[in-house]
Amino acid sequence: MRAAAGSRRIVVGATINDEPQEFLADERDSLLEALRERIGLTGVKEGCNNGNCGACTVILDGRLVCACLVMAAEVEGSAITTIEGIASSEGLHPLQQAFLDDAALQCGVCTPGFIVAAKALLDVNPHPAEDDVRLWLAGNLCRCTGYDKIVQAVLDAAGDGKESA
Amino acid sequence: MARVFIPATLRDRCDGRSEVEVEGATLRQIVENLDAACPGIAARILEGEAVRPDLALAVNGVVGAEGLLERVPDGAEIQIMPAIAGGGAG
Amino acid sequence: MQAVKYARPSSVEEAVELLERGGAGARVLAGGTDLIVLARERRIDVDLLVDVKALEPLTAIRYDPADGLTIGAAAPCYRIAAHPAVQEHYPCLIDCATLIGGVAIQGRASLGGNLCNASPAGDGIPALIALGTAVEIAGPEGRRTVAAEQFCTGPGRNVLGSGEFVVALRAPPPDGRAGAAFRRFIPRGEMDIAVTNAAVHLRFDGDRVGDARVAVGAVAPRPLLVAEAGAALAGAPLSEATIEKAAAAARAAARPIDDMRGTVKQRRHLAGVLVARCIRIAAERAGVGP
Amino acid sequence: MVTTEKPYKVVGTRPIRPDGTDKVTGRANYGADIRLPGMLYGRVKRSPIAHGTIKRIDASKALALAGVRAVMTAEDLPRKGRREFAPLGSVKISLATLSGNVMARDKVRYEGHAVAAVCATDPHIAEDALELIEVEYEELPPVLHADEAMLASAPLIDEALHTREMATGESAEEPSNVAMHFVAEMGDVEAGFAEADVVLERTFKTQMVHQGYIEPHNATAFWRQDGGLEIWCSTQATFVMRDHLAGLLEHPVSQIRVTPQEIGGGFGGKISVYLEPLAAVLSRKTGKPVKMTLTRDEVFRATGPTSGTAIRVKLGAKRDGTLVAAAGELVYEAGAFPGSPVAAGVRCIFTAHAIPNQRIDGYDVLVNKPKVQPYRAPGAPAACFATDSVMDELAERLDLDPIALRLKNAAVEGTRSADGAAFGVIGSRDCLEAIRNSPHYRSELQGPNRGRGVAHGYWYNAGLESSAYASVNSDGTVALVLGSPDIGGTRASIAMQLAETLGIAAERVIPQVVDTDSVGFTSVTGGSRTAFAGGWAAHEAGLDLRQQLAARAAKIWGVEAEQVRYRDDAVIVGPAGEDGGERSITFTELAAKLASTGGMIVGRADSNHASAAPTFATHLVDVEVDPETGKVEVLRYTAAQDVGTAIHPSYVEGQIQGGVSQGVGWALNEEYRFDEKGRMENASFLDYRMPTALDLPMIETVLVEVPNPGHPYGVRGVGEVPIVPPLAAVANAVHAATGHRFTELPISPGAVLEKLLPGED
């Protein structure tokens, strides 16, 4: 490996949770590092830092991504939704409420990633079957729950959506 | 009177017996009286003023928090067992 | 991750120049799902990331009944899988575009990147080989084209020279009654590297197999086009006997290694199993019963 | 499903957990989320080799890098003696072992062993600095397998280690990699086997597996100029952490405050210290707060796992299935320092069954792999895998239903285990019967390549110290202060027990987990003790409040305290007043009057109860095996467990489902893989294959409630035992599906294919 060279600071402009903002990042920051250490959105969790656990799942320009696999510099001009942007001033998102009602979390560290991923699922498939939920969430690891109550919560949240629609 | 279960590897101190009955209202008295019945056994169980750090004495199957001060009811069973820890479930 | 610079060229020519000037430390950033991990874990030496996602030829997906399918090398898997022409004519690409990583990976990962990464187990590569895909490369000397099966040269190695990068993947147009399929074997249900993978493309002449292309991955230093397996199928109607012959040819061609993801015996066996499974699915997609 | 009705108002209901909203909105603060002004970022330099002596460490180039503030090595930690101990729950742990694992001194004992730590102004710079710390090693041959390590000719990992006979405390003369030998014996095992009509003897192997919590370890330390040391971290045991730091750093306990952050899973792996002493020393050197987090790679290589094991089980039975003798030999890898859970394995291996004659030997063996840590029912799952696989074969041999065989031999009240202890009220038979009566067991499993397996497991549970403070607010709520870090919902289950005691709604108790200066000593969250002991402390604090509230009402009414009673419906009643009616005041009304009648009140409890009762679990699983690929799919799973009283049934179910998931992963795919030099090959979530949502079906639970008579609400620990039976249950199901016995884990597709394709190459 070559000797470490100092890296540059860069300014990145992006819309984060509906707020346009500019933030200072290191040129080698991942989006995960920038969100957590530079912006303070620590609801985005680091579980593995190589795209295998889904704890850092965010929505980038409408697509689900692992924030650890995106460079901060790449999000210039993009729109990002993190777990902090899921609830509104009116209250919790139906998925968040379903996770609470169904006891779909234990330690809670994977929960933000699951909720963001599940939201992206319901955005494209409002009434998924159990297998759809399991397949969609296969990129998110949970070690506490055995997934049972998480899958149930997503199905329940989808059901709520149907009733209120 | 309490019934002390002697682990296999300590039975050489107790003429091969697997159980020994001794008097005592606390674990300290039990160990002292056990040593009288099975000379040398206390030295194997204690380290300084306390039970060896890797051993535990159970009264009726339960390892208490009071060490040698633990009360021993009449007719109790005492087991000498390795001290072991749990894991955690979350 | 070591210190890196980030560049976002606005033309193919600018990208070529950046890569050429940057030398070995300059890398093309497409989906980043492999590159960023390799760089972060310092398994490769990289000091310049050339983000090609602003380049239209690298992100576009086009279909023309005469020219076939052109997939920009940086087009993410989810866009490939959602493209109507891919869904209609190239379901084999959907097989792999929906299998590479989970949903969040598919939001970024590209088939071009998967090919360039040149992993022996890359899940995008056998399908590209089976489909007869041409890989369009831009470089300091202009454009050139390489067949997908010629592109990888060993684990993590490919034919790209200094300043070169892949612009697009061109799959030929559907040719009469044809079908293709990709399958892989992984120990879990998702989120795994293939122990073995395979893809098969079949073109039928009447009830006979006119032409067959069989590719297997993770059984050699690079994904293989197994000509003997194709030959075993071509010229005769599909039967259990020809399927088994093709599977046997795939097993024979396999030169796998023992590693933590699988054994020689297991991989060789799976090459046959997966090739047979792909043949059946490809035939079904072509509308030919087994 | 829950099998019983309970006479409670709060216990047994399913309120929303108090910390839930913060966790579903991303606001909850986990250890790595902390940011302090001027904070530095630390990283650990680790050994690339599994065994070697450290010849030289040169940090000068790292220290010269702009932004680097300090480097530390083992020289910055006090040297600890082998027989200096620090408390860890009911056991004590050698400070020399702790210190040696935290940072290598003179010798590295496993790949990933910490050799130095560095801190810098930016995490990237700290990472750059790692490559600039030069370490020179003299490589030694690694010892990677317990059987090799036990040979007299094996290279010694620790020249000063002599095998210690557990019962006698005596050490062998020659040094050895075998740290301890345990023996448990009951009856006459030779005579027992002589009596048997059938004797089966089999040997089983399992590999190291990791707890697999999603949150990597982290610690932030600030060593103040006045000597006060502040620690923020994700730990299962704040007070244990404090005491261990005091021992390791030779710093007074009174000068250390550990503030628990939310913890992203532990399963036993977040009890031990790793980063905290390093962050503390780096902070002392720099005068700045230092945050350290592990990468996932480091988590795999240098924390956890639990032991790889080799277990020999011999069972003797009469023709009717009655077990008459059992012998077991358990060899557990300790990793690079003593301390495998083999003693617990010895304690658990035959205890679910009543067997009159037993002899069990256990060996704690050093190998050049990471030092093992507790993992959910430590030591028991591998032991159950061995015993219940042989039980399955025995049932087959004797043509008995596998549950009937276990029922015939089930431990009941009064049954003794090999250490002499007799069971009290237990639910062993109840679990077996619950499974036998379940729709799953009564259903017929149809289709080719499918099989059904059953297994029955045991765990003993722990008690230990807990404290609770409960202060009544004027609005009729109660602030409950706890010392147990909440990993899986214990704030809820403890608050519910206080609410039950006070007769108020669960939502009116507001629990908070606080630092070590703010609550009385509270032991580890582990051993399935937290809902048991924390709940008991909360109950006692509630009783204290009831008494004080009654006294206050008496004072208001001008009557004697003895005349006033706190009813279970949260109404305080006293003798008839002037109007002739019974005086009464509700808890809420009285809460509003406290300030003006003598002040607010606080209930307190420091409780230490040893009567944690054992639990049993019977698991039933259907699998399908793909004969072409060897892949095992779990089709259906039902787990019945004696849970004592289910305080919050949803979280009890969650504990069971989580334990099953980990157990299925252990059975089918999870394992540490090392190359011949002892380097871990699969240190990522990609290649260490934990189950994903696609790998599991819904997991049915049957909560069998056999209340613990030693707890005010009948609580038994529920978190540990669910990981005990799955290994054997899955192996037995795969046997049923394929006809092959799997005596080694994991039963990975490659391993299955190996059996299905014997002739092919």
mmCIF file of N, CA, C and O in Angstrom, chain D residues 652-719:
data_model
loop_
_atom_site.group_PDB
_atom_site.id
_atom_site.type_symbol
_atom_site.label_atom_id
_atom_site.label_comp_id
_atom_site.label_asym_id
_atom_site.label_seq_id
_atom_site.Cartn_x
_atom_site.Cartn_y
_atom_site.Cartn_z
ATOM 1 N N VAL D 652 -41.459 -12.690 25.027
ATOM 2 C CA VAL D 652 -41.081 -14.080 25.315
ATOM 3 C C VAL D 652 -41.056 -14.878 24.011
ATOM 4 O O VAL D 652 -40.097 -15.590 23.713
ATOM 5 N N GLU D 653 -42.099 -14.685 23.215
ATOM 6 C CA GLU D 653 -42.123 -15.353 21.904
ATOM 7 C C GLU D 653 -40.909 -14.928 21.083
ATOM 8 O O GLU D 653 -40.262 -15.743 20.421
ATOM 9 N N GLY D 654 -40.614 -13.626 21.138
ATOM 10 C CA GLY D 654 -39.480 -13.096 20.382
ATOM 11 C C GLY D 654 -38.171 -13.725 20.816
ATOM 12 O O GLY D 654 -37.310 -14.036 19.987
ATOM 13 N N GLN D 655 -37.998 -13.931 22.122
ATOM 14 C CA GLN D 655 -36.778 -14.587 22.601
ATOM 15 C C GLN D 655 -36.694 -16.001 22.043
ATOM 16 O O GLN D 655 -35.627 -16.453 21.623
ATOM 17 N N ILE D 656 -37.808 -16.696 22.037
ATOM 18 C CA ILE D 656 -37.797 -18.077 21.547
ATOM 19 C C ILE D 656 -37.492 -18.092 20.046
ATOM 20 O O ILE D 656 -36.638 -18.849 19.568
ATOM 21 N N GLN D 657 -38.169 -17.216 19.306
ATOM 22 C CA GLN D 657 -37.965 -17.188 17.850
ATOM 23 C C GLN D 657 -36.520 -16.809 17.515
ATOM 24 O O GLN D 657 -35.918 -17.372 16.588
ATOM 25 N N GLY D 658 -35.963 -15.882 18.279
ATOM 26 C CA GLY D 658 -34.572 -15.484 18.044
ATOM 27 C C GLY D 658 -33.606 -16.616 18.353
ATOM 28 O O GLY D 658 -32.640 -16.851 17.612
ATOM 29 N N GLY D 659 -33.858 -17.324 19.443
ATOM 30 C CA GLY D 659 -32.990 -18.445 19.798
ATOM 31 C C GLY D 659 -33.063 -19.553 18.759
ATOM 32 O O GLY D 659 -32.055 -20.152 18.381
ATOM 33 N N VAL D 660 -34.270 -19.814 18.260
ATOM 34 C CA VAL D 660 -34.441 -20.830 17.224
ATOM 35 C C VAL D 660 -33.662 -20.433 15.978
ATOM 36 O O VAL D 660 -32.947 -21.243 15.372
ATOM 37 N N SER D 661 -33.764 -19.153 15.614
ATOM 38 C CA SER D 661 -33.076 -18.678 14.414
ATOM 39 C C SER D 661 -31.571 -18.882 14.542
ATOM 40 O O SER D 661 -30.909 -19.355 13.618
ATOM 41 N N GLN D 662 -31.019 -18.520 15.689
ATOM 42 C CA GLN D 662 -29.584 -18.717 15.891
ATOM 43 C C GLN D 662 -29.236 -20.195 15.873
ATOM 44 O O GLN D 662 -28.200 -20.599 15.327
ATOM 45 N N GLY D 663 -30.097 -21.002 16.475
ATOM 46 C CA GLY D 663 -29.830 -22.436 16.519
ATOM 47 C C GLY D 663 -29.892 -23.071 15.136
ATOM 48 O O GLY D 663 -29.080 -23.937 14.791
ATOM 49 N N VAL D 664 -30.834 -22.617 14.314
ATOM 50 C CA VAL D 664 -30.945 -23.149 12.956
ATOM 51 C C VAL D 664 -29.708 -22.739 12.149
ATOM 52 O O VAL D 664 -29.152 -23.539 11.384
ATOM 53 N N GLY D 665 -29.263 -21.496 12.342
ATOM 54 C CA GLY D 665 -28.050 -21.056 11.659
ATOM 55 C C GLY D 665 -26.857 -21.912 12.054
ATOM 56 O O GLY D 665 -26.060 -22.341 11.204
ATOM 57 N N TRP D 666 -26.729 -22.202 13.335
ATOM 58 C CA TRP D 666 -25.646 -23.028 13.874
ATOM 59 C C TRP D 666 -25.716 -24.435 13.266
ATOM 60 O O TRP D 666 -24.714 -25.036 12.881
ATOM 61 N N ALA D 667 -26.947 -24.943 13.168
ATOM 62 C CA ALA D 667 -27.122 -26.300 12.655
ATOM 63 C C ALA D 667 -26.767 -26.391 11.177
ATOM 64 O O ALA D 667 -26.163 -27.366 10.737
ATOM 65 N N LEU D 668 -27.122 -25.379 10.400
ATOM 66 C CA LEU D 668 -27.082 -25.547 8.950
ATOM 67 C C LEU D 668 -25.900 -24.880 8.253
ATOM 68 O O LEU D 668 -25.393 -25.412 7.267
ATOM 69 N N ASN D 669 -25.492 -23.701 8.688
ATOM 70 C CA ASN D 669 -24.499 -22.995 7.879
ATOM 71 C C ASN D 669 -23.403 -22.268 8.633
ATOM 72 O O ASN D 669 -22.360 -21.978 8.065
ATOM 73 N N GLU D 670 -23.637 -21.903 9.885
ATOM 74 C CA GLU D 670 -22.662 -21.048 10.547
ATOM 75 C C GLU D 670 -21.466 -21.855 11.037
ATOM 76 O O GLU D 670 -21.612 -22.935 11.592
ATOM 77 N N GLU D 671 -20.276 -21.325 10.822
ATOM 78 C CA GLU D 671 -19.057 -21.925 11.365
ATOM 79 C C GLU D 671 -17.889 -20.973 11.118
ATOM 80 O O GLU D 671 -17.859 -20.247 10.126
ATOM 81 N N TYR D 672 -16.940 -20.985 12.034
ATOM 82 C CA TYR D 672 -15.675 -20.311 11.798
ATOM 83 C C TYR D 672 -14.817 -21.228 10.944
ATOM 84 O O TYR D 672 -14.632 -22.398 11.271
ATOM 85 N N ARG D 673 -14.283 -20.666 9.855
ATOM 86 C CA ARG D 673 -13.369 -21.446 9.017
ATOM 87 C C ARG D 673 -11.992 -20.815 9.087
ATOM 88 O O ARG D 673 -11.837 -19.608 8.907
ATOM 89 N N PHE D 674 -10.998 -21.630 9.347
ATOM 90 C CA PHE D 674 -9.619 -21.160 9.450
ATOM 91 C C PHE D 674 -8.766 -21.843 8.395
ATOM 92 O O PHE D 674 -9.001 -23.010 8.071
ATOM 93 N N ASP D 675 -7.762 -21.127 7.897
ATOM 94 C CA ASP D 675 -6.801 -21.808 7.033
ATOM 95 C C ASP D 675 -5.776 -22.535 7.918
ATOM 96 O O ASP D 675 -5.873 -22.509 9.150
ATOM 97 N N GLU D 676 -4.811 -23.168 7.282
ATOM 98 C CA GLU D 676 -3.896 -24.013 8.058
ATOM 99 C C GLU D 676 -2.981 -23.194 8.972
ATOM 100 O O GLU D 676 -2.371 -23.738 9.898
ATOM 101 N N LYS D 677 -2.925 -21.890 8.737
ATOM 102 C CA LYS D 677 -2.121 -21.037 9.621
ATOM 103 C C LYS D 677 -2.958 -20.359 10.695
ATOM 104 O O LYS D 677 -2.452 -19.519 11.437
ATOM 105 N N GLY D 678 -4.230 -20.701 10.743
ATOM 106 C CA GLY D 678 -5.072 -20.146 11.792
ATOM 107 C C GLY D 678 -5.660 -18.795 11.458
ATOM 108 O O GLY D 678 -6.096 -18.068 12.348
ATOM 109 N N ARG D 679 -5.698 -18.461 10.175
ATOM 110 C CA ARG D 679 -6.312 -17.203 9.767
ATOM 111 C C ARG D 679 -7.771 -17.469 9.399
ATOM 112 O O ARG D 679 -8.060 -18.375 8.602
ATOM 113 N N MET D 680 -8.648 -16.672 9.949
ATOM 114 C CA MET D 680 -10.070 -16.882 9.682
ATOM 115 C C MET D 680 -10.369 -16.525 8.236
ATOM 116 O O MET D 680 -9.976 -15.475 7.754
ATOM 117 N N GLU D 681 -11.110 -17.415 7.565
ATOM 118 C CA GLU D 681 -11.370 -17.211 6.134
ATOM 119 C C GLU D 681 -12.692 -16.515 5.853
ATOM 120 O O GLU D 681 -12.887 -15.999 4.762
ATOM 121 N N ASN D 682 -13.590 -16.555 6.798
ATOM 122 C CA ASN D 682 -14.949 -16.073 6.481
ATOM 123 C C ASN D 682 -15.434 -15.018 7.469
ATOM 124 O O ASN D 682 -16.530 -15.090 7.997
ATOM 125 N N ALA D 683 -14.594 -13.992 7.691
ATOM 126 C CA ALA D 683 -14.916 -12.977 8.694
ATOM 127 C C ALA D 683 -15.809 -11.876 8.121
ATOM 128 O O ALA D 683 -15.493 -10.698 8.194
ATOM 129 N N SER D 684 -16.932 -12.266 7.536
ATOM 130 C CA SER D 684 -17.891 -11.259 7.074
ATOM 131 C C SER D 684 -19.282 -11.863 7.106
ATOM 132 O O SER D 684 -19.439 -13.085 7.120
ATOM 133 N N PHE D 685 -20.281 -10.990 7.090
ATOM 134 C CA PHE D 685 -21.661 -11.491 7.046
ATOM 135 C C PHE D 685 -21.986 -12.147 5.701
ATOM 136 O O PHE D 685 -23.008 -12.798 5.559
ATOM 137 N N LEU D 686 -21.113 -11.948 4.710
ATOM 138 C CA LEU D 686 -21.325 -12.621 3.436
ATOM 139 C C LEU D 686 -20.993 -14.110 3.565
ATOM 140 O O LEU D 686 -21.742 -14.966 3.106
ATOM 141 N N ASP D 687 -19.878 -14.392 4.205
ATOM 142 C CA ASP D 687 -19.396 -15.774 4.249
ATOM 143 C C ASP D 687 -19.605 -16.464 5.594
ATOM 144 O O ASP D 687 -19.437 -17.675 5.696
ATOM 145 N N TYR D 688 -19.915 -15.687 6.628
ATOM 146 C CA TYR D 688 -20.399 -16.295 7.867
ATOM 147 C C TYR D 688 -21.910 -16.215 7.750
ATOM 148 O O TYR D 688 -22.504 -15.163 7.932
ATOM 149 N N ARG D 689 -22.518 -17.323 7.393
ATOM 150 C CA ARG D 689 -23.872 -17.265 6.868
ATOM 151 C C ARG D 689 -24.939 -17.387 7.940
ATOM 152 O O ARG D 689 -25.421 -18.474 8.228
ATOM 153 N N MET D 690 -25.320 -16.252 8.488
ATOM 154 C CA MET D 690 -26.443 -16.252 9.426
ATOM 155 C C MET D 690 -27.746 -16.298 8.625
ATOM 156 O O MET D 690 -27.801 -15.833 7.498
ATOM 157 N N PRO D 691 -28.805 -16.837 9.208
ATOM 158 C CA PRO D 691 -30.058 -16.930 8.458
ATOM 159 C C PRO D 691 -30.591 -15.552 8.065
ATOM 160 O O PRO D 691 -30.517 -14.604 8.846
ATOM 161 N N THR D 692 -31.114 -15.459 6.854
ATOM 162 C CA THR D 692 -31.847 -14.268 6.435
ATOM 163 C C THR D 692 -33.339 -14.564 6.570
ATOM 164 O O THR D 692 -33.734 -15.700 6.877
ATOM 165 N N ALA D 693 -34.133 -13.550 6.278
ATOM 166 C CA ALA D 693 -35.586 -13.727 6.377
ATOM 167 C C ALA D 693 -36.080 -14.833 5.449
ATOM 168 O O ALA D 693 -37.107 -15.457 5.700
ATOM 169 N N LEU D 694 -35.328 -15.079 4.370
ATOM 170 C CA LEU D 694 -35.742 -16.112 3.414
ATOM 171 C C LEU D 694 -35.424 -17.520 3.899
ATOM 172 O O LEU D 694 -35.899 -18.489 3.321
ATOM 173 N N ASP D 695 -34.580 -17.624 4.895
ATOM 174 C CA ASP D 695 -34.111 -18.950 5.314
ATOM 175 C C ASP D 695 -34.972 -19.573 6.402
ATOM 176 O O ASP D 695 -34.675 -20.679 6.860
ATOM 177 N N LEU D 696 -35.979 -18.840 6.861
ATOM 178 C CA LEU D 696 -36.780 -19.330 7.975
ATOM 179 C C LEU D 696 -38.265 -19.199 7.668
ATOM 180 O O LEU D 696 -38.661 -18.267 6.979
ATOM 181 N N PRO D 697 -39.054 -20.104 8.218
ATOM 182 C CA PRO D 697 -40.499 -19.925 8.156
ATOM 183 C C PRO D 697 -40.938 -19.136 9.393
ATOM 184 O O PRO D 697 -40.097 -18.759 10.226
ATOM 185 N N MET D 698 -42.211 -18.852 9.504
ATOM 186 C CA MET D 698 -42.724 -18.350 10.780
ATOM 187 C C MET D 698 -42.404 -19.412 11.847
ATOM 188 O O MET D 698 -42.429 -20.610 11.549
ATOM 189 N N ILE D 699 -42.096 -18.988 13.039
ATOM 190 C CA ILE D 699 -41.708 -19.938 14.090
ATOM 191 C C ILE D 699 -42.814 -19.956 15.139
ATOM 192 O O ILE D 699 -43.037 -18.968 15.840
ATOM 193 N N GLU D 700 -43.514 -21.073 15.171
ATOM 194 C CA GLU D 700 -44.620 -21.178 16.126
ATOM 195 C C GLU D 700 -44.068 -21.379 17.530
ATOM 196 O O GLU D 700 -43.116 -22.141 17.720
ATOM 197 N N THR D 701 -44.685 -20.706 18.501
ATOM 198 C CA THR D 701 -44.229 -20.872 19.875
ATOM 199 C C THR D 701 -45.388 -21.362 20.730
ATOM 200 O O THR D 701 -46.539 -20.995 20.503
ATOM 201 N N VAL D 702 -45.060 -22.199 21.678
ATOM 202 C CA VAL D 702 -46.039 -22.631 22.673
ATOM 203 C C VAL D 702 -45.457 -22.252 24.032
ATOM 204 O O VAL D 702 -44.425 -22.794 24.441
ATOM 205 N N LEU D 703 -46.092 -21.280 24.685
ATOM 206 C CA LEU D 703 -45.581 -20.836 25.984
ATOM 207 C C LEU D 703 -46.233 -21.687 27.069
ATOM 208 O O LEU D 703 -47.406 -21.535 27.382
ATOM 209 N N VAL D 704 -45.444 -22.592 27.590
ATOM 210 C CA VAL D 704 -45.933 -23.466 28.657
ATOM 211 C C VAL D 704 -45.599 -22.766 29.972
ATOM 212 O O VAL D 704 -44.443 -22.456 30.226
ATOM 213 N N GLU D 705 -46.613 -22.475 30.759
ATOM 214 C CA GLU D 705 -46.349 -21.683 31.958
ATOM 215 C C GLU D 705 -46.381 -22.555 33.204
ATOM 216 O O GLU D 705 -47.434 -22.970 33.669
ATOM 217 N N VAL D 706 -45.202 -22.843 33.717
ATOM 218 C CA VAL D 706 -45.062 -23.534 34.994
ATOM 219 C C VAL D 706 -44.363 -22.529 35.911
ATOM 220 O O VAL D 706 -43.140 -22.401 35.890
ATOM 221 N N PRO D 707 -45.137 -21.739 36.651
ATOM 222 C CA PRO D 707 -44.534 -20.622 37.386
ATOM 223 C C PRO D 707 -43.415 -21.074 38.313
ATOM 224 O O PRO D 707 -43.461 -22.158 38.899
ATOM 225 N N ASN D 708 -42.423 -20.221 38.415
ATOM 226 C CA ASN D 708 -41.310 -20.472 39.324
ATOM 227 C C ASN D 708 -41.777 -20.140 40.732
ATOM 228 O O ASN D 708 -42.061 -18.987 41.032
ATOM 229 N N PRO D 709 -41.848 -21.142 41.606
ATOM 230 C CA PRO D 709 -42.329 -20.850 42.964
ATOM 231 C C PRO D 709 -41.377 -19.929 43.728
ATOM 232 O O PRO D 709 -41.765 -19.358 44.740
ATOM 233 N N GLY D 710 -40.170 -19.758 43.215
ATOM 234 C CA GLY D 710 -39.190 -18.891 43.869
ATOM 235 C C GLY D 710 -39.193 -17.476 43.349
ATOM 236 O O GLY D 710 -38.198 -16.774 43.488
ATOM 237 N N HIS D 711 -40.259 -17.040 42.727
ATOM 238 C CA HIS D 711 -40.314 -15.657 42.243
ATOM 239 C C HIS D 711 -41.727 -15.113 42.462
ATOM 240 O O HIS D 711 -42.696 -15.838 42.269
ATOM 241 N N PRO D 712 -41.839 -13.840 42.871
ATOM 242 C CA PRO D 712 -43.181 -13.317 43.180
ATOM 243 C C PRO D 712 -44.160 -13.428 42.014
ATOM 244 O O PRO D 712 -45.356 -13.587 42.235
ATOM 245 N N TYR D 713 -43.673 -13.319 40.776
ATOM 246 C CA TYR D 713 -44.579 -13.493 39.635
ATOM 247 C C TYR D 713 -44.300 -14.777 38.861
ATOM 248 O O TYR D 713 -44.747 -14.935 37.728
ATOM 249 N N GLY D 714 -43.539 -15.647 39.439
ATOM 250 C CA GLY D 714 -43.325 -16.946 38.799
ATOM 251 C C GLY D 714 -42.378 -16.920 37.616
ATOM 252 O O GLY D 714 -42.377 -17.826 36.784
ATOM 253 N N VAL D 715 -41.542 -15.874 37.538
ATOM 254 C CA VAL D 715 -40.696 -15.708 36.364
ATOM 255 C C VAL D 715 -39.578 -16.749 36.326
ATOM 256 O O VAL D 715 -38.944 -17.037 37.329
ATOM 257 N N ARG D 716 -39.369 -17.304 35.166
ATOM 258 C CA ARG D 716 -38.159 -18.073 34.863
ATOM 259 C C ARG D 716 -37.461 -17.333 33.736
ATOM 260 O O ARG D 716 -38.116 -16.675 32.928
ATOM 261 N N GLY D 717 -36.158 -17.455 33.671
ATOM 262 C CA GLY D 717 -35.455 -16.877 32.526
ATOM 263 C C GLY D 717 -35.945 -17.555 31.266
ATOM 264 O O GLY D 717 -36.189 -18.756 31.253
ATOM 265 N N VAL D 718 -36.117 -16.808 30.194
ATOM 266 C CA VAL D 718 -36.638 -17.416 28.974
ATOM 267 C C VAL D 718 -35.683 -17.320 27.786
ATOM 268 O O VAL D 718 -35.889 -17.952 26.767
ATOM 269 N N GLY D 719 -34.636 -16.518 27.913
ATOM 270 C CA GLY D 719 -33.868 -16.180 26.727
ATOM 271 C C GLY D 719 -32.862 -17.213 26.275
ATOM 272 O O GLY D 719 -32.482 -17.237 25.115
#
